[in-house]
Structures are given as C-alpha cells and as structure tokens.
CSV table of C-alpha atoms in Angstrom, one decimal:
chain,number,residue,atom,x,y,z
A,78,MET,CA,-38.0,-1.9,10.3
A,79,HIS,CA,-35.8,-0.3,13.3
A,80,LEU,CA,-33.4,-2.5,11.5
A,81,LYS,CA,-34.0,-0.9,8.5
A,82,GLN,CA,-34.2,2.3,8.9
A,83,SER,CA,-31.0,2.3,11.2
A,84,LEU,CA,-28.9,1.2,8.8
A,85,ALA,CA,-30.3,3.2,5.6
A,86,GLY,CA,-29.2,5.9,8.4
A,87,GLY,CA,-25.9,4.1,8.5
A,88,VAL,CA,-25.8,3.6,4.9
A,89,ALA,CA,-26.0,7.6,4.1
A,90,GLY,CA,-23.9,8.3,7.0
A,91,VAL,CA,-20.9,7.2,5.0
A,92,LEU,CA,-22.1,8.1,1.9
A,93,ALA,CA,-22.5,11.8,3.4
A,94,ALA,CA,-19.0,12.0,4.5
A,95,ALA,CA,-17.9,10.2,0.9
A,96,THR,CA,-19.4,13.5,-1.0
A,97,MET,CA,-17.6,16.0,2.3
A,98,LEU,CA,-14.0,13.9,2.2
A,99,TRP,CA,-14.5,15.2,-2.3
A,100,ALA,CA,-11.8,17.5,-2.5
A,101,GLY,CA,-9.0,16.2,-2.2
A,102,SER,CA,-5.1,15.9,-3.7
A,103,ALA,CA,-3.6,14.1,-6.1
A,104,ALA,CA,-2.8,6.9,-7.2
A,105,ALA,CA,-6.5,5.5,-7.6
A,106,VAL,CA,-7.9,3.5,-5.9
A,107,THR,CA,-5.7,0.2,-6.0
A,108,THR,CA,-3.0,-0.9,-3.2
A,109,ASP,CA,0.3,1.6,-4.1
A,110,GLY,CA,2.8,0.1,-6.3
A,111,ASN,CA,0.0,-1.9,-8.2
A,112,GLU,CA,-1.8,0.8,-10.6
A,113,ILE,CA,-3.1,-1.9,-12.8
A,114,PRO,CA,-6.6,-2.8,-14.0
A,115,TYR,CA,-7.8,-4.7,-11.0
A,116,LEU,CA,-10.8,-7.3,-10.4
A,117,GLY,CA,-12.9,-7.3,-7.6
A,118,ALA,CA,-15.6,-9.5,-6.4
A,119,GLY,CA,-17.6,-9.2,-3.2
A,120,TYR,CA,-20.9,-9.8,-1.1
A,121,ASN,CA,-24.7,-7.7,-1.6
A,122,PHE,CA,-26.9,-7.0,0.9
A,123,GLU,CA,-30.0,-4.5,0.1
A,124,ILE,CA,-32.2,-2.3,1.5
A,125,PRO,CA,-34.5,-1.8,-0.6
A,126,ASP,CA,-36.4,1.5,-1.6
A,127,SER,CA,-39.6,1.6,1.0
A,128,ALA,CA,-41.9,1.1,-1.7
A,129,ARG,CA,-41.0,-2.1,-3.7
A,130,HIS,CA,-42.6,-3.2,-0.3
A,131,SER,CA,-39.6,-6.8,-0.4
A,132,ASP,CA,-37.3,-7.8,2.6
A,133,ASP,CA,-34.0,-7.2,2.2
A,134,GLY,CA,-31.7,-8.4,-0.7
A,135,GLN,CA,-28.5,-10.5,-0.9
A,136,GLY,CA,-26.2,-11.4,-3.8
A,137,ALA,CA,-22.4,-10.8,-5.9
A,138,GLN,CA,-21.1,-7.9,-7.4
A,139,PHE,CA,-18.3,-8.0,-10.1
A,140,THR,CA,-15.8,-4.9,-10.4
A,141,PHE,CA,-13.9,-4.4,-13.6
A,142,GLY,CA,-11.6,-1.2,-12.2
A,143,VAL,CA,-8.8,0.6,-14.6
A,144,PRO,CA,-6.5,3.4,-12.6
A,145,LEU,CA,-6.3,6.7,-15.3
A,146,ALA,CA,-2.9,7.8,-13.9
A,147,THR,CA,-1.3,7.1,-17.3
A,148,TYR,CA,-3.8,10.2,-19.3
A,149,GLY,CA,-2.6,12.2,-16.2
A,150,TYR,CA,-5.4,11.5,-13.5
A,151,GLU,CA,-3.7,10.7,-10.9
A,152,ARG,CA,-5.9,9.7,-7.9
A,153,TRP,CA,-8.6,8.6,-10.5
A,154,ALA,CA,-10.1,5.2,-11.5
A,155,ALA,CA,-12.9,4.1,-13.7
A,156,GLU,CA,-15.0,1.2,-13.7
A,157,THR,CA,-17.3,-1.0,-14.5
A,158,THR,CA,-19.5,-3.2,-11.9
A,159,LEU,CA,-22.0,-5.8,-12.6
A,160,HIS,CA,-24.1,-6.5,-10.0
A,161,MET,CA,-27.2,-8.9,-9.1
A,162,LEU,CA,-29.8,-10.1,-6.5
A,163,SER,CA,-32.6,-11.6,-5.7
A,164,ARG,CA,-35.6,-10.1,-2.3
A,165,ASP,CA,-38.8,-12.3,-1.8
A,166,ARG,CA,-41.9,-10.2,-1.8
A,167,HIS,CA,-43.8,-9.3,1.5
A,168,ILE,CA,-47.3,-10.2,-0.4
A,169,ASP,CA,-46.4,-13.6,-1.3
A,170,GLY,CA,-42.5,-14.6,0.0
A,171,LYS,CA,-41.8,-15.1,-3.8
A,172,SER,CA,-38.9,-13.2,-5.1
A,173,ASP,CA,-37.9,-10.5,-7.6
A,174,TYR,CA,-34.5,-10.4,-9.0
A,175,GLN,CA,-32.1,-7.0,-9.8
A,176,THR,CA,-29.6,-7.0,-12.9
A,177,GLY,CA,-27.0,-4.3,-12.7
A,178,LEU,CA,-24.4,-2.9,-14.7
A,179,LEU,CA,-23.0,0.7,-13.7
A,180,PHE,CA,-19.9,2.5,-15.7
A,181,ASP,CA,-18.7,4.8,-12.5
A,182,LEU,CA,-15.4,7.2,-12.0
A,183,VAL,CA,-13.8,6.8,-8.4
A,184,TYR,CA,-11.7,8.9,-6.9
A,185,ASP,CA,-9.1,7.8,-3.8
A,186,PHE,CA,-8.6,9.9,-0.9
A,187,ASP,CA,-5.2,8.3,-0.2
A,188,ASN,CA,-3.7,6.0,2.2
A,189,GLN,CA,-5.2,7.1,5.8
A,190,SER,CA,-3.5,4.8,9.6
A,191,ILE,CA,-4.8,4.6,12.7
A,192,GLY,CA,-2.4,3.4,15.2
A,193,ASN,CA,1.4,4.5,15.9
A,194,PHE,CA,3.8,4.1,12.3
A,195,GLY,CA,3.5,1.2,10.6
A,196,GLY,CA,1.4,-0.6,12.0
A,197,GLY,CA,-0.3,-1.7,8.9
A,198,TYR,CA,-3.3,-0.1,10.0
A,199,GLN,CA,-3.5,1.3,6.9
A,200,PHE,CA,-6.7,2.1,4.4
A,201,LYS,CA,-8.2,4.7,1.7
A,202,PRO,CA,-10.6,5.9,1.6
A,203,PHE,CA,-12.8,6.0,-1.7
A,204,ALA,CA,-15.6,7.7,-3.1
A,205,LEU,CA,-17.6,6.7,-6.3
A,206,GLY,CA,-20.9,7.7,-8.9
A,207,GLY,CA,-21.3,7.1,-12.4
A,208,VAL,CA,-25.1,6.1,-14.2
A,209,GLY,CA,-25.6,2.9,-16.2
A,210,ILE,CA,-28.9,0.8,-16.8
A,211,VAL,CA,-30.7,-1.9,-14.6
A,212,GLN,CA,-32.8,-4.2,-15.1
A,213,ASN,CA,-36.2,-5.5,-12.6
A,214,ASP,CA,-38.0,-9.2,-13.2
A,215,VAL,CA,-40.8,-8.5,-10.4
A,216,ARG,CA,-42.7,-11.4,-10.3
A,217,GLY,CA,-42.0,-12.7,-14.1
A,218,ASP,CA,-42.4,-8.8,-16.2
A,219,ARG,CA,-38.7,-8.1,-17.2
A,220,HIS,CA,-38.0,-3.8,-17.3
A,221,GLU,CA,-34.8,-1.9,-17.5
A,222,HIS,CA,-34.3,1.5,-16.7
A,223,PHE,CA,-31.6,4.2,-16.0
A,224,GLY,CA,-30.0,4.5,-13.5
A,225,VAL,CA,-28.4,6.5,-11.2
A,226,ASP,CA,-25.3,5.7,-7.9
A,227,LEU,CA,-23.2,7.5,-5.9
A,228,GLY,CA,-20.7,5.5,-2.8
A,229,GLY,CA,-18.0,5.9,-0.9
A,230,GLY,CA,-15.7,3.3,1.2
A,231,VAL,CA,-12.9,2.0,1.9
A,232,LEU,CA,-10.0,-1.1,0.4
A,233,LEU,CA,-7.8,-2.3,2.8
A,234,PRO,CA,-4.7,-3.8,1.8
A,235,LEU,CA,-3.3,-7.2,3.0
A,236,GLY,CA,1.1,-6.8,2.1
A,237,ARG,CA,1.4,-7.6,5.4
A,238,PHE,CA,-0.3,-10.8,5.3
A,239,GLY,CA,2.0,-12.1,2.9
A,240,TRP,CA,-0.8,-11.4,-0.4
A,241,LYS,CA,1.0,-9.2,-1.9
A,242,GLY,CA,-1.5,-6.5,-4.1
A,243,LEU,CA,-5.2,-8.2,-2.8
A,244,ALA,CA,-7.1,-5.7,-0.5
A,245,ALA,CA,-10.3,-6.6,1.3
A,246,ARG,CA,-13.0,-3.6,-0.2
A,247,VAL,CA,-16.3,-2.5,1.8
A,248,GLU,CA,-18.4,-0.3,0.2
A,249,ALA,CA,-21.9,1.4,0.7
A,250,ARG,CA,-23.9,3.1,-2.3
A,251,ALA,CA,-27.0,4.6,-3.5
A,252,LEU,CA,-28.8,3.3,-6.3
A,253,GLY,CA,-31.3,5.4,-8.1
A,254,GLN,CA,-33.6,4.6,-11.1
A,255,VAL,CA,-36.0,5.6,-13.0
A,256,ASP,CA,-38.6,3.3,-12.7
A,257,SER,CA,-42.9,3.3,-12.8
A,258,GLN,CA,-42.6,-0.5,-13.7
A,259,SER,CA,-42.3,-2.3,-10.3
A,260,THR,CA,-44.1,0.3,-8.5
A,261,SER,CA,-46.4,2.7,-8.8
A,262,HIS,CA,-43.7,5.7,-7.6
A,263,ASN,CA,-41.8,7.2,-10.5
A,264,PHE,CA,-38.6,6.8,-8.7
A,265,LEU,CA,-36.8,4.7,-6.6
A,266,ILE,CA,-33.4,4.4,-3.9
A,267,ASP,CA,-31.6,1.2,-2.7
A,268,TYR,CA,-29.4,1.3,-0.9
A,269,ARG,CA,-26.2,-1.7,-0.6
A,270,ILE,CA,-23.3,-2.9,1.1
A,271,THR,CA,-21.0,-4.5,-0.4
A,272,ALA,CA,-17.7,-6.4,1.5
A,273,GLY,CA,-15.2,-8.5,-0.8
A,274,LEU,CA,-11.9,-8.1,-2.4
A,275,GLN,CA,-9.8,-6.7,-4.9
A,276,LEU,CA,-6.8,-7.4,-6.9
A,277,PRO,CA,-4.6,-6.4,-9.6
A,278,LEU,CA,-4.4,-8.5,-12.8
A,279,PHE,CA,-0.9,-9.3,-12.8
A,280,PHE,CA,-0.9,-12.5,-14.7
A,281,LEU,CA,-2.2,-9.9,-17.5
A,282,PHE,CA,0.2,-6.8,-17.1
A,283,ASN,CA,2.9,-8.1,-15.5
A,284,ASN,CA,5.4,-5.5,-17.4
A,285,SER,CA,3.4,-2.8,-15.9
A,286,GLY,CA,5.7,-1.0,-12.4
A,287,PRO,CA,4.3,0.8,-9.9
A,288,ALA,CA,3.3,4.5,-10.2
A,289,VAL,CA,6.0,7.4,-10.4
A,290,ALA,CA,7.1,8.3,-6.9
A,291,PRO,CA,6.0,11.8,-6.2
A,292,ALA,CA,8.9,13.9,-7.5
A,293,GLN,CA,11.1,15.4,-4.1
A,294,GLU,CA,11.0,18.4,-2.8
A,295,CYS,CA,14.9,19.4,-3.7
A,296,GLU,CA,16.7,22.7,-4.7
A,297,LEU,CA,18.6,20.6,-7.5
A,298,ALA,CA,17.4,17.2,-9.1
A,299,VAL,CA,20.2,15.4,-10.4
A,300,VAL,CA,20.1,11.7,-12.9
A,301,ASP,CA,21.8,9.0,-11.0
A,302,PRO,CA,24.6,7.7,-14.1
A,303,VAL,CA,23.8,4.4,-13.2
A,304,THR,CA,20.3,3.8,-13.1
A,305,GLY,CA,19.1,6.7,-14.7
A,306,ARG,CA,17.5,7.6,-11.5
A,307,SER,CA,16.0,10.8,-10.9
A,308,ASP,CA,16.8,12.0,-6.9
A,309,CYS,CA,17.6,15.3,-5.2
A,310,GLY,CA,21.5,13.7,-5.0
A,311,VAL,CA,23.3,10.6,-6.3
A,312,ASP,CA,25.2,8.5,-3.6
A,313,SER,CA,27.8,7.2,-5.5
A,314,ASP,CA,29.5,4.6,-3.2
A,315,ARG,CA,25.9,3.9,-1.4
A,316,ASP,CA,27.4,4.8,2.3
A,317,GLY,CA,24.1,7.2,2.9
A,318,VAL,CA,26.0,10.7,1.9
A,319,THR,CA,25.0,12.2,-1.0
A,320,ASP,CA,28.3,12.9,-3.3
A,321,ALA,CA,26.5,16.8,-2.7
A,322,LYS,CA,28.3,16.1,1.2
A,323,ASP,CA,30.7,13.3,1.3
A,324,LEU,CA,34.3,14.2,2.0
A,325,CYS,CA,35.2,10.9,0.7
A,326,PRO,CA,34.1,9.7,-1.9
A,327,GLY,CA,35.0,5.4,-2.9
A,328,THR,CA,33.8,4.1,0.5
A,329,PRO,CA,34.2,0.0,-0.4
A,330,THR,CA,30.8,-0.9,0.3
A,331,GLY,CA,29.8,-1.6,3.7
A,332,THR,CA,32.6,0.4,5.5
A,333,GLY,CA,30.8,2.5,8.6
A,334,VAL,CA,30.5,6.7,7.4
A,335,ASP,CA,30.4,9.6,10.3
A,336,ALA,CA,28.6,11.9,8.4
A,337,SER,CA,30.4,13.7,5.8
A,338,GLY,CA,31.0,9.6,4.4
A,339,CYS,CA,34.0,9.5,5.9
A,340,PRO,CA,35.2,5.8,8.0
A,341,MET,CA,34.6,6.3,11.2
A,342,SER,CA,37.1,3.2,12.9
A,343,SER,CA,35.5,-0.1,14.3
A,344,THR,CA,37.6,-0.2,17.2
A,345,PRO,CA,36.4,0.5,20.0
A,346,HIS,CA,38.4,4.0,21.1
A,347,PRO,CA,39.0,4.7,25.2
A,348,GLY,CA,35.7,6.5,26.6
A,349,ASP,CA,34.0,5.4,23.5
A,350,ASP,CA,32.5,2.1,24.0
A,351,ASP,CA,30.2,1.0,20.7
A,352,ALA,CA,32.5,3.4,18.6
A,353,ASP,CA,30.2,6.5,17.4
A,354,GLY,CA,32.1,9.0,18.0
A,355,VAL,CA,30.4,10.5,20.7
A,356,PRO,CA,32.7,10.2,24.0
A,357,ASN,CA,29.9,7.9,26.7
A,358,GLU,CA,29.7,10.6,29.3
A,359,ILE,CA,27.2,11.8,26.7
A,360,ASP,CA,26.5,9.3,24.2
A,361,ARG,CA,22.7,9.0,24.9
A,362,CYS,CA,22.1,5.8,22.7
A,363,PRO,CA,25.1,3.9,24.2
A,364,GLY,CA,25.5,0.3,21.8
A,365,THR,CA,24.7,1.8,18.0
A,366,ARG,CA,25.5,-0.1,15.4
A,367,SER,CA,29.2,0.5,14.5
A,368,GLY,CA,28.8,2.6,10.6
A,369,LEU,CA,24.9,4.0,11.9
A,370,GLN,CA,24.7,8.0,11.4
A,371,VAL,CA,24.5,10.1,14.8
A,372,ASP,CA,24.0,13.1,15.8
A,373,ALA,CA,26.3,15.4,18.8
A,374,SER,CA,24.1,12.6,21.8
A,375,GLY,CA,24.6,9.6,20.0
A,376,CYS,CA,21.5,8.7,18.8
A,377,MET,CA,20.2,7.6,15.3
A,378,VAL,CA,19.5,10.6,13.0
A,379,SER,CA,16.9,10.3,10.2
A,380,GLN,CA,18.5,8.0,6.7
A,381,SER,CA,18.6,5.6,4.6
A,382,LEU,CA,21.0,2.4,4.8
A,383,GLN,CA,21.9,-1.0,3.0
A,384,LEU,CA,23.1,-3.7,5.1
A,385,PRO,CA,25.1,-5.5,2.9
A,386,GLY,CA,25.3,-9.2,4.7
A,387,VAL,CA,21.5,-9.6,4.7
A,388,GLN,CA,21.0,-12.1,1.7
A,389,PHE,CA,18.7,-15.2,1.3
A,390,ASP,CA,18.7,-18.4,0.4
A,391,ASN,CA,18.6,-19.2,-3.3
A,392,ASN,CA,14.8,-17.9,-4.2
A,393,THR,CA,13.5,-18.4,-1.5
A,394,ALA,CA,12.8,-16.3,1.4
A,395,VAL,CA,14.8,-17.3,4.0
A,396,LEU,CA,17.5,-15.2,5.9
A,397,THR,CA,21.3,-16.9,5.8
A,398,ASP,CA,23.3,-17.4,8.9
A,399,ASP,CA,25.5,-14.1,8.0
A,400,ALA,CA,22.4,-12.2,7.9
A,401,ARG,CA,20.2,-13.1,11.2
A,402,LYS,CA,24.1,-11.8,12.4
A,403,VAL,CA,23.3,-8.8,11.1
A,404,LEU,CA,20.1,-8.1,12.1
A,405,LYS,CA,20.8,-9.4,15.4
A,406,ASP,CA,22.7,-6.4,15.8
A,407,VAL,CA,20.1,-4.1,14.0
A,408,ALA,CA,17.4,-5.2,16.3
A,409,SER,CA,19.9,-4.5,19.2
A,410,THR,CA,20.2,-1.0,18.1
A,411,LEU,CA,16.9,0.0,17.2
A,412,LYS,CA,15.3,-1.6,21.1
A,413,ASN,CA,18.2,1.5,23.0
A,414,GLN,CA,15.8,4.1,20.7
A,415,PRO,CA,12.0,3.1,20.7
A,416,ASN,CA,11.6,6.5,19.0
A,417,VAL,CA,12.7,5.3,15.6
A,418,ALA,CA,10.4,3.9,13.3
A,419,VAL,CA,12.0,1.3,10.4
A,420,GLN,CA,11.0,1.2,6.7
A,421,ILE,CA,12.2,-2.3,5.6
A,422,GLY,CA,12.4,-2.9,1.7
A,423,GLY,CA,12.6,-6.0,-0.4
A,424,ASN,CA,14.6,-5.3,-3.8
A,425,THR,CA,15.5,-7.7,-6.4
A,426,ASP,CA,17.5,-8.4,-9.8
A,427,ASN,CA,15.2,-8.1,-13.1
A,428,VAL,CA,14.9,-12.2,-13.9
A,429,GLY,CA,12.3,-13.9,-14.1
A,430,ASN,CA,8.8,-12.1,-13.8
A,431,LYS,CA,7.9,-9.3,-12.3
A,432,ALA,CA,4.9,-10.1,-10.9
A,433,TYR,CA,6.9,-13.3,-9.1
A,434,ASN,CA,9.8,-10.6,-8.7
A,435,LEU,CA,7.6,-8.7,-6.6
A,436,MET,CA,5.6,-11.6,-4.5
A,437,LEU,CA,9.2,-12.6,-3.6
A,438,SER,CA,10.8,-8.8,-2.4
A,439,GLN,CA,7.4,-8.8,-0.2
A,440,GLN,CA,8.1,-12.2,1.6
A,441,ARG,CA,11.7,-10.9,1.7
A,442,ALA,CA,11.0,-8.0,3.3
A,443,GLU,CA,8.8,-9.3,5.6
A,444,SER,CA,11.1,-12.0,6.4
A,445,VAL,CA,13.4,-9.3,7.8
A,446,ARG,CA,10.4,-8.1,9.9
A,447,GLN,CA,9.5,-11.0,11.3
A,448,TYR,CA,13.1,-11.3,12.7
A,449,LEU,CA,13.1,-8.0,14.2
A,450,VAL,CA,10.3,-8.4,16.1
A,451,ALA,CA,10.9,-11.6,17.3
A,452,HIS,CA,14.5,-10.4,18.5
A,453,GLY,CA,12.3,-7.5,20.6
A,454,VAL,CA,11.1,-4.9,18.7
A,455,ASP,CA,7.8,-3.6,18.6
A,456,ALA,CA,6.4,-4.2,16.0
A,457,ALA,CA,4.4,-1.1,15.3
A,458,ARG,CA,7.4,0.4,14.6
A,459,LEU,CA,8.4,-1.2,11.0
A,460,VAL,CA,6.9,-1.9,8.0
A,461,ALA,CA,7.9,-4.5,5.0
A,462,THR,CA,7.1,-3.7,1.7
A,463,GLY,CA,8.3,-5.0,-1.6
A,464,PHE,CA,9.3,-3.2,-4.7
A,465,GLY,CA,11.2,-6.6,-7.0
A,466,ASP,CA,12.9,-5.0,-9.5
A,467,PHE,CA,12.1,-1.5,-9.9
A,468,HIS,CA,14.7,0.3,-8.0
A,469,PRO,CA,17.5,-1.1,-9.1
A,470,VAL,CA,21.1,0.4,-7.5
A,471,ALA,CA,23.1,-0.5,-10.2
A,472,SER,CA,23.8,-2.5,-13.4
A,473,ASN,CA,20.8,-5.5,-13.9
A,474,SER,CA,23.3,-6.1,-17.0
A,475,THR,CA,25.6,-8.2,-15.1
A,476,GLU,CA,26.4,-10.3,-11.8
A,477,GLU,CA,28.0,-8.6,-10.3
A,478,GLY,CA,25.0,-5.4,-10.4
A,479,ARG,CA,22.3,-8.2,-10.1
A,480,ALA,CA,23.7,-10.1,-6.9
A,481,LYS,CA,24.0,-6.0,-6.0
A,482,ASN,CA,19.5,-5.2,-6.9
A,483,ARG,CA,19.2,-8.5,-4.5
A,484,ARG,CA,19.3,-6.2,-1.1
A,485,VAL,CA,17.2,-5.0,1.4
A,486,ASP,CA,17.7,-1.5,2.5
A,487,PHE,CA,16.3,0.7,5.2
A,488,LYS,CA,14.8,3.8,6.1
A,489,LEU,CA,15.9,5.0,9.0
A,490,ILE,CA,13.1,8.0,10.2
A,491,VAL,CA,13.6,9.5,13.6
A,492,GLU,CA,10.0,10.6,15.2
C-alpha cells in the first residue's frame, strides 16, 4: 500500500510539473528533423483508483501522432492513443479489463540537455491532455464511459546510437472516468506510467523534409543564387567568409583564408610555425590547422567550414585513407583548444530514397565523430547530425554538383 501511495505521489508530481511548464516558446513531440507522422508502442503500468479494489494493472499502449507544424502550430501534435490492460480483483483474484481510445493534443518544450555541450544527453519534455472513450470489463459486464486525461513525459532521441529518428518515450497520465457502474463512486481516476519507443513513418512520408529552421537574426536576409537557400549572407566561394565581408571572392575550394576571405600561405613563416598569421611569441594556440580562422591570439573563432578531403567509400560510411589524414590533423587542432565544441553535419546528394540518404548521412557524421574521439578529442564536445539531401550547396542536376553535396560540414563553437 505504501508503494502504491509513493508511486501515485510520483505520478502526481510529474503531472504537476508538466502543468507548470505549459508556457513554452514555439517542432512537435518528434525527434528534430523528423516532423512527420509517427507511431509509438509501449508497456503500461497502472495504479488503479482505490475504489476499484484491484491490484495494479499492466498492458500495452499504441500511439499514432501527427505534428501540426504544417498548420502553423510548431510545437503541437495531435495523437490518437489506444491502451489495453488488465488488473486482478482483490476479492477473488480474477481479472478485469480496460480498453481506451483517447484523442490528445501534445505540446513539447523544445530540446533540453544535461551535461556538457554535445554530450548527447538530450531530451524533450512534453505535456498532453485530451478526451476519449473508455470501456471497462468488470466481471464480464462491459460498459463504456467518457474519459479525460492529463499527463506529461519526455522524449529521448536515440539518433546518436545510429537509430535515426527513433526515440525512447516515457510518460505519465491521469485518466479520469465518469463511471458509476464499476464501483459505487461516480468518478474514478487511474494513473498510468508508460515506457516505449516512437518512430517516424519514413516509409510513408519519405518526401517530407525537416522542419524549417527558425529565421536567423541578421539585418538583411539574402537568397543564395545556387541553392535558393535563405541565409544571413551568401558565401559563393564556400571559404567560410560571406560575400559581404570577402575581399577576395572566388578563392579555390579548400584554400585557407583569413578573416577577410583572402588566401593565407600554407608555408610556415619564420616565427609563425603554424602559418596562422600570428607570431609564435603571442600565439596562445600553437599548431592550429592551416586554413582555420583565428583571433589575434592565434586561437580558433566560431566558424563554419567544409573539409573537401573528407570522403567515404561508395554508398558506405567508411572513411577513405585521405579522409583519415585530414581528420587526424583536425583532431590534433581540437585537442589543442579544448574550449571549442563541434557540430558535425553529414550531407548527401539527392540520388536515391530520402529516408536512406538521411540514415546514410547520420552514419557518416557519426563515423567522423568516432574517428575524432578515437584520436583523443573529448566525446562530450562533438555532436553528429545527418541532414540527408536537405541542405545542398550546389545543384544536384550535375555530377559535379552532386559531388559537392556529398560532404561533411563542421560548425565550430567557441564556448
């Protein structure tokens, strides 16, 4: 009895916390980049209303959800949930059964994280509420009643383990029913805790892209003439410096540039061993990889860059020998500047199934991450994300353009 009271108190606490959070900002309760209809399945543990005089119940729950971002409600989803469970009566030990069909609105509170940047310990809390029909089978007598539920939980993305789009889902609900037939009480409240998995329906909605990214804060938004992508600035020569600040447009791909977009010599100068333009005597970050933007102290600044030499064996996530050489150099630089976190983005061309491309890009980004970790970079500083073919940098209508789109991007963030 004490255990039941403790669990009931814990469920009530979760519900209270979810209710207090019901005031977040504006992506539905899905894994990021997968805002498409989804299915969920899980195991139910029920703490029944004490008026039922029954043991705790067990059963299964199945969910079908539809994100409402298309209709302008970015953090909302509509869900239909079917649950089935059984519980044993105290008086004779025989089982009663319950089946419920509920229609809920779900609101998520965006990604939260525990620990250091990139540790992968991300979760997405959510709250839900709705109405439905509940059928109780008590001593063989079936009767239906109106039900209302309120609850909350967390979604735990499993993408970093290679299961793109898959997430673990844990939730708690209070289910109230107007029911005077099962007991002498007119209103019953049962508590349920559910743990299971949730998966986007890629095979039905493989043409759906990720949610539109929030508008960037900049004075002037421009449109890239090659990709059509809206951004704060076009970088036509892809050297990491926007055209508005690039004093040397048309720099060949892979050429190291300074903050003005002009080529830097890769030949060490006397007194500047890493050729970053900062003399050794004031260089606080020696050994910086050639081509990276640095500040006056010779340390990397936040920046986005591409590594053309990072390629993979055809249709695999296996790094080529040349790619390993490039990444070994990158790992050395990152170890010398531990305050830099890295977002690794895997990209593909548009050949083939979108869902497959998304999976392959995630595997390739993760392959790069694992290589860097194996060469001494702290795993907590690295996040690997696959974007499939959704972020092209060139036209996919030519082989040259498709080759450019099969790439890995790095976003360096100085913490």
